[in-house]
């Protein structure tokens, strides 16, 4: 307690000296830090992972040398009828045309995942055109299946916008179809 009182008394009697000394000492400490290889690190991977560990080497390879982007990229196509019901053969045909347009991108082979109404037909227009002749065929094909042909569960909320169905589960109205493409590389258009 006596030390604190003595420091307070010294600071009160020599306030000009204290006011000039604090910025000078702060500047000297910053200069000393910059001259001694000091660097500010805020990367969680560097801070929380042991130095020179395998995990650090693997992460460095993934982030700097592998050409992978850190986050997947998406192309999202929404086929809609401006609020009208598009539950028909022609609108699915338009969705396949959009899929073909994306397939024309030179780097299409880098796309790793396609999800949308085209999955009901294994992303194959020939299968669609051979099996779907009427609007009723289209409605039955995309309504009844709880699973896609590839075995994935159908998530109607992800594929159909504002979908309505009857008591038997048959779709009666859809205002949009969503098709998403997932890729981990930078596509060149």
CSV table of C-alpha atoms in Angstrom, one decimal:
chain,number,residue,atom,x,y,z
A,1,UNK,CA,0.0,0.0,0.0
A,2,UNK,CA,2.9,2.4,0.8
A,3,UNK,CA,4.4,1.7,-2.6
A,4,UNK,CA,1.2,2.7,-4.4
A,5,UNK,CA,0.9,5.9,-2.3
A,6,UNK,CA,4.5,6.8,-3.1
A,7,UNK,CA,4.0,6.2,-6.8
A,8,UNK,CA,0.8,8.3,-6.7
A,9,UNK,CA,2.6,11.1,-4.9
A,10,UNK,CA,5.6,11.0,-7.4
A,11,UNK,CA,3.1,11.1,-10.4
A,12,UNK,CA,1.2,14.0,-8.9
A,13,UNK,CA,4.3,16.1,-8.2
A,14,UNK,CA,6.0,15.3,-11.5
A,15,UNK,CA,3.1,15.0,-13.9
A,16,UNK,CA,4.9,16.6,-16.9
A,17,UNK,CA,7.7,14.0,-16.6
A,18,UNK,CA,5.1,11.2,-16.5
A,19,UNK,CA,3.2,12.5,-19.5
A,20,UNK,CA,6.4,12.7,-21.6
A,21,UNK,CA,7.8,9.4,-20.3
A,22,UNK,CA,4.8,7.2,-21.2
A,23,UNK,CA,4.8,7.9,-25.0
A,24,UNK,CA,8.6,7.6,-25.2
A,25,UNK,CA,8.6,4.3,-23.4
A,26,UNK,CA,5.7,3.0,-25.5
A,27,UNK,CA,7.6,4.0,-28.7
A,28,UNK,CA,10.8,2.3,-27.5
A,29,UNK,CA,8.9,-1.0,-26.7
A,30,UNK,CA,7.2,-0.9,-30.2
A,31,UNK,CA,10.6,-0.3,-31.8
A,32,UNK,CA,12.2,-3.1,-29.8
A,33,UNK,CA,9.4,-5.5,-30.8
A,34,UNK,CA,9.7,-4.7,-34.5
A,35,UNK,CA,13.5,-5.2,-34.4
A,36,UNK,CA,13.2,-8.6,-32.8
A,37,UNK,CA,11.3,-10.5,-35.6
A,38,UNK,CA,8.0,-9.8,-33.9
A,39,UNK,CA,4.9,-10.7,-35.9
A,40,UNK,CA,1.2,-10.7,-35.1
A,41,UNK,CA,-0.5,-14.0,-35.6
A,42,UNK,CA,-4.3,-14.4,-35.6
A,43,UNK,CA,-4.8,-17.5,-37.7
A,44,UNK,CA,-6.6,-20.1,-35.5
A,45,UNK,CA,-4.8,-23.0,-37.2
A,46,UNK,CA,-1.4,-21.6,-36.3
A,47,UNK,CA,-2.4,-20.6,-32.8
A,48,UNK,CA,-4.1,-23.8,-31.7
A,49,UNK,CA,-2.2,-26.5,-33.6
A,50,UNK,CA,1.2,-27.7,-32.2
A,51,UNK,CA,4.1,-26.2,-34.1
A,52,UNK,CA,5.4,-28.4,-37.0
A,53,UNK,CA,2.8,-31.1,-36.5
A,54,UNK,CA,1.4,-33.3,-39.3
A,55,UNK,CA,-1.9,-31.5,-39.1
A,56,UNK,CA,-0.2,-28.2,-39.8
A,57,UNK,CA,1.7,-29.7,-42.8
A,58,UNK,CA,-1.5,-31.2,-44.2
A,59,UNK,CA,-3.5,-28.0,-43.8
A,60,UNK,CA,-0.7,-26.0,-45.4
A,61,UNK,CA,-0.7,-28.4,-48.4
A,62,UNK,CA,-4.5,-28.2,-48.7
A,63,UNK,CA,-4.6,-24.4,-48.5
A,64,UNK,CA,-1.5,-23.5,-50.4
A,65,UNK,CA,-0.4,-26.2,-52.8
A,66,UNK,CA,-3.4,-28.4,-53.7
A,67,UNK,CA,-5.3,-25.8,-55.9
A,68,UNK,CA,-8.5,-26.5,-53.9
A,69,UNK,CA,-10.5,-23.5,-52.9
A,70,UNK,CA,-11.2,-23.3,-49.2
A,71,UNK,CA,-15.0,-23.3,-49.7
A,72,UNK,CA,-17.0,-25.0,-52.4
A,73,UNK,CA,-18.5,-22.9,-55.1
A,74,UNK,CA,-22.0,-23.0,-56.4
A,75,UNK,CA,-23.9,-22.4,-59.5
A,76,UNK,CA,-27.6,-22.1,-58.7
A,77,UNK,CA,-30.2,-22.1,-61.5
A,78,UNK,CA,-33.8,-21.2,-60.6
A,79,UNK,CA,-36.4,-22.0,-63.3
A,80,UNK,CA,-39.7,-20.3,-62.4
A,81,UNK,CA,-42.9,-19.1,-64.0
A,82,UNK,CA,-43.2,-15.7,-62.3
A,83,UNK,CA,-45.4,-17.1,-59.5
A,84,UNK,CA,-47.5,-19.4,-61.8
A,85,UNK,CA,-47.6,-23.2,-61.6
A,86,UNK,CA,-44.9,-24.7,-63.7
A,87,UNK,CA,-45.6,-28.3,-62.9
A,88,UNK,CA,-45.5,-29.6,-66.5
A,89,UNK,CA,-43.3,-31.4,-69.0
A,90,UNK,CA,-42.1,-28.2,-70.8
A,91,UNK,CA,-40.7,-26.6,-67.6
A,92,UNK,CA,-38.6,-29.7,-66.9
A,93,UNK,CA,-37.5,-29.6,-70.5
A,94,UNK,CA,-36.4,-26.0,-69.9
A,95,UNK,CA,-34.5,-27.1,-66.8
A,96,UNK,CA,-32.6,-29.7,-68.9
A,97,UNK,CA,-31.8,-26.9,-71.4
A,98,UNK,CA,-30.3,-24.9,-68.5
A,99,UNK,CA,-28.3,-28.0,-67.5
A,100,UNK,CA,-27.0,-28.3,-71.0
A,101,UNK,CA,-25.9,-24.7,-71.0
A,102,UNK,CA,-23.9,-25.4,-67.8
A,103,UNK,CA,-22.4,-28.5,-69.4
A,104,UNK,CA,-21.1,-26.3,-72.2
A,105,UNK,CA,-18.7,-24.6,-69.7
A,106,UNK,CA,-15.2,-25.8,-70.6
A,107,UNK,CA,-14.5,-26.9,-67.0
A,108,UNK,CA,-17.8,-28.7,-66.5
A,109,UNK,CA,-16.0,-31.9,-65.7
A,110,UNK,CA,-14.8,-30.2,-62.5
A,111,UNK,CA,-18.4,-30.1,-61.1
A,112,UNK,CA,-18.7,-32.7,-58.4
A,113,UNK,CA,-22.4,-32.6,-57.6
A,114,UNK,CA,-25.7,-31.7,-59.4
A,115,UNK,CA,-28.9,-31.5,-57.3
A,116,UNK,CA,-32.3,-30.7,-58.7
A,117,UNK,CA,-35.3,-31.9,-60.6
A,118,UNK,CA,-33.0,-33.3,-63.3
A,119,UNK,CA,-31.9,-35.9,-60.7
A,120,UNK,CA,-35.2,-37.7,-61.1
A,121,UNK,CA,-34.0,-38.7,-64.6
A,122,UNK,CA,-30.3,-39.3,-63.7
A,123,UNK,CA,-29.4,-36.0,-65.3
A,124,UNK,CA,-30.1,-37.6,-68.6
A,125,UNK,CA,-32.3,-35.8,-71.1
A,126,UNK,CA,-32.7,-38.9,-73.3
A,127,UNK,CA,-34.2,-40.8,-70.4
A,128,UNK,CA,-36.5,-37.9,-69.7
A,129,UNK,CA,-37.7,-37.5,-73.2
A,130,UNK,CA,-38.2,-41.3,-73.7
A,131,UNK,CA,-40.2,-41.8,-70.5
A,132,UNK,CA,-42.1,-38.6,-70.1
A,133,UNK,CA,-44.6,-37.9,-72.8
A,134,UNK,CA,-47.3,-35.9,-71.0
A,135,UNK,CA,-47.6,-33.5,-68.1
A,136,UNK,CA,-49.2,-36.2,-66.1
A,137,UNK,CA,-46.2,-38.5,-66.7
A,138,UNK,CA,-43.9,-35.7,-65.5
A,139,UNK,CA,-46.0,-35.0,-62.4
A,140,UNK,CA,-46.1,-38.7,-61.4
A,141,UNK,CA,-42.3,-39.1,-62.0
A,142,UNK,CA,-41.3,-36.3,-59.7
A,143,UNK,CA,-44.1,-36.8,-57.1
A,144,UNK,CA,-44.1,-40.5,-56.3
A,145,UNK,CA,-40.4,-41.2,-55.8
A,146,UNK,CA,-39.3,-40.9,-52.1
A,147,UNK,CA,-35.8,-41.7,-53.4
A,148,UNK,CA,-33.9,-40.5,-56.4
A,149,UNK,CA,-32.6,-43.1,-58.9
A,150,UNK,CA,-29.2,-42.7,-57.3
A,151,UNK,CA,-30.5,-43.6,-53.9
A,152,UNK,CA,-30.6,-40.2,-52.3
A,153,UNK,CA,-33.7,-39.1,-50.5
A,154,UNK,CA,-35.8,-36.5,-52.2
A,155,UNK,CA,-35.8,-33.2,-50.4
A,156,UNK,CA,-38.8,-31.4,-52.0
A,157,UNK,CA,-38.1,-28.1,-50.2
A,158,UNK,CA,-34.6,-28.0,-51.8
A,159,UNK,CA,-35.8,-28.9,-55.3
A,160,UNK,CA,-39.2,-27.3,-55.6
A,161,UNK,CA,-40.3,-23.8,-54.8
A,162,UNK,CA,-43.7,-23.3,-53.2
A,163,UNK,CA,-44.7,-26.9,-53.9
A,164,UNK,CA,-48.3,-28.0,-53.1
A,165,UNK,CA,-49.5,-31.6,-53.0
A,166,UNK,CA,-52.7,-33.5,-52.5
A,167,UNK,CA,-53.5,-36.1,-49.8
A,168,UNK,CA,-51.8,-38.9,-51.7
A,169,UNK,CA,-48.5,-37.0,-52.0
A,170,UNK,CA,-48.9,-36.2,-55.7
A,171,UNK,CA,-47.7,-32.7,-56.5
A,172,UNK,CA,-50.4,-30.3,-57.6
A,173,UNK,CA,-48.5,-27.1,-58.0
A,174,UNK,CA,-44.9,-26.0,-58.2
A,175,UNK,CA,-43.7,-22.4,-58.7
A,176,UNK,CA,-40.0,-23.1,-59.3
A,177,UNK,CA,-37.4,-25.7,-59.8
A,178,UNK,CA,-33.9,-25.3,-58.3
A,179,UNK,CA,-30.8,-26.9,-59.8
A,180,UNK,CA,-27.5,-26.5,-57.9
A,181,UNK,CA,-24.0,-27.3,-59.1
A,182,UNK,CA,-21.2,-27.8,-56.6
A,183,UNK,CA,-17.5,-27.5,-57.5
A,184,UNK,CA,-14.2,-26.9,-55.7
A,185,UNK,CA,-12.2,-25.3,-58.4
A,186,UNK,CA,-12.4,-21.9,-60.1
A,187,UNK,CA,-14.4,-22.4,-63.3
A,188,UNK,CA,-13.4,-20.4,-66.3
A,189,UNK,CA,-16.3,-19.1,-68.4
